[in-house]
CSV table of C-alpha atoms in Angstrom, one decimal:
chain,number,residue,atom,x,y,z
A,1,MET,CA,84.9,103.9,87.3
A,2,ARG,CA,88.7,103.5,87.3
A,3,SER,CA,89.0,105.5,84.0
A,4,ALA,CA,86.8,108.3,85.3
A,5,THR,CA,88.9,108.6,88.5
A,6,LEU,CA,92.1,108.6,86.6
A,7,LEU,CA,90.8,111.3,84.2
A,8,ALA,CA,89.7,113.4,87.1
A,9,LEU,CA,93.1,113.1,88.7
A,10,MET,CA,94.9,113.9,85.4
A,11,ALA,CA,92.8,117.0,85.1
A,12,LEU,CA,94.2,118.2,88.4
A,13,GLY,CA,97.7,118.1,86.9
A,14,GLY,CA,99.6,121.3,86.7
A,15,CYS,CA,98.0,122.6,89.8
A,16,SER,CA,101.3,124.2,90.9
A,17,LEU,CA,101.4,126.3,87.7
A,18,ALA,CA,97.8,127.4,88.2
A,19,PHE,CA,97.5,127.8,92.0
A,20,VAL,CA,100.9,128.4,93.5
A,21,ARG,CA,102.1,132.0,93.6
A,22,GLY,CA,105.7,133.1,94.3
A,23,PRO,CA,106.7,136.4,95.9
A,24,THR,CA,106.4,139.6,93.8
A,25,MET,CA,109.4,141.7,93.1
A,26,ASP,CA,109.0,145.2,94.4
A,27,GLY,CA,112.3,146.8,93.9
A,28,PRO,CA,115.5,144.8,94.7
A,29,THR,CA,113.8,142.5,97.3
A,30,PRO,CA,110.9,140.0,96.9
A,31,VAL,CA,107.7,140.8,98.8
A,32,ALA,CA,105.8,137.8,100.2
A,33,ASP,CA,102.4,139.5,99.9
A,34,GLY,CA,99.9,136.9,98.8
A,35,CYS,CA,102.4,134.2,97.9
A,36,SER,CA,101.8,130.5,98.6
A,37,THR,CA,103.4,128.8,101.6
A,38,SER,CA,101.7,125.4,101.3
A,39,ARG,CA,103.4,122.6,99.5
A,40,VAL,CA,100.1,120.7,98.8
A,41,TRP,CA,99.9,121.4,95.1
A,42,PRO,CA,103.5,120.7,94.3
A,43,ILE,CA,103.3,117.4,96.2
A,44,THR,CA,100.0,116.6,94.3
A,45,ASP,CA,101.8,117.1,91.0
A,46,LEU,CA,104.8,115.0,92.2
A,47,VAL,CA,102.5,112.1,93.2
A,48,LEU,CA,100.7,112.3,89.9
A,49,ALA,CA,104.0,112.3,88.0
A,50,LEU,CA,105.2,109.2,89.9
A,51,TRP,CA,101.9,107.5,89.4
A,52,SER,CA,102.1,108.2,85.7
A,53,VAL,CA,105.5,106.7,85.5
A,54,ALA,CA,104.5,103.6,87.5
A,55,GLY,CA,101.5,103.1,85.3
A,56,GLY,CA,103.6,103.3,82.2
A,57,LEU,CA,106.2,100.9,83.6
A,58,GLY,CA,103.3,98.5,84.5
A,59,ALA,CA,102.0,98.6,80.9
A,60,ILE,CA,105.5,98.0,79.6
A,61,VAL,CA,106.1,95.0,81.9
A,62,GLU,CA,102.7,93.6,80.9
A,63,ALA,CA,103.4,94.0,77.2
A,64,ALA,CA,106.8,92.2,77.7
A,65,ASP,CA,105.1,89.2,79.3
A,66,PRO,CA,105.0,86.4,76.7
A,67,LYS,CA,101.7,85.2,78.1
A,68,SER,CA,100.1,88.6,77.5
A,69,ASN,CA,98.1,89.2,74.3
A,70,THR,CA,98.5,93.0,74.5
A,71,ASP,CA,101.2,95.0,72.8
A,72,ASN,CA,100.6,98.5,74.1
A,73,THR,CA,104.2,99.5,74.9
A,74,ALA,CA,104.2,102.3,72.4
A,75,GLN,CA,100.8,103.5,73.7
A,76,ALA,CA,102.0,103.4,77.2
A,77,LEU,CA,105.1,105.5,76.4
A,78,ILE,CA,103.1,108.0,74.4
A,79,GLY,CA,100.8,108.5,77.3
A,80,VAL,CA,103.4,108.4,80.1
A,81,ILE,CA,106.1,110.7,78.7
A,82,PRO,CA,104.1,113.9,78.2
A,83,THR,CA,102.1,113.5,81.4
A,84,SER,CA,105.1,112.7,83.5
A,85,ILE,CA,107.0,115.6,82.2
A,86,ALA,CA,104.1,118.0,82.6
A,87,PHE,CA,103.4,116.9,86.2
A,88,GLY,CA,107.1,116.9,87.0
A,89,VAL,CA,107.8,120.3,85.7
A,90,SER,CA,104.8,121.7,87.4
A,91,SER,CA,105.9,120.2,90.7
A,92,VAL,CA,109.4,121.6,90.4
A,93,ILE,CA,108.1,125.1,89.6
A,94,GLY,CA,105.6,124.8,92.5
A,95,PHE,CA,108.4,123.8,95.0
A,96,ALA,CA,110.6,126.7,93.7
A,97,ARG,CA,107.8,129.2,94.1
A,98,VAL,CA,106.9,128.0,97.6
A,99,GLY,CA,110.6,128.0,98.6
A,100,SER,CA,111.0,131.6,97.3
A,101,CYS,CA,107.9,132.6,99.3
A,102,HIS,CA,109.4,131.1,102.5
A,103,ASP,CA,112.7,132.9,101.8
A,104,ALA,CA,110.8,136.2,101.4
A,105,LEU,CA,109.0,135.8,104.7
């Protein structure tokens, strides 16, 4: 159940890239027609980026524990780095688009 929930949340990643629209450029000034004013998707991406980092750090700490029989530090980093970067970049782009939309209003 935990894996299915995590996979479902991971599939939502990059929502800012898919669902957040910035203002359109019609001449020298941006037009706020149809652009996104809600920060829900950028915040979602930010939370998922931080959750990914926290999960990776937890796996690294567990692997460093001498009582632990697992050695999945490399696996944790391989999973954490690309997902954290993807969610983080999507969040930054989403916040920039929403900010541009607010400026154009």
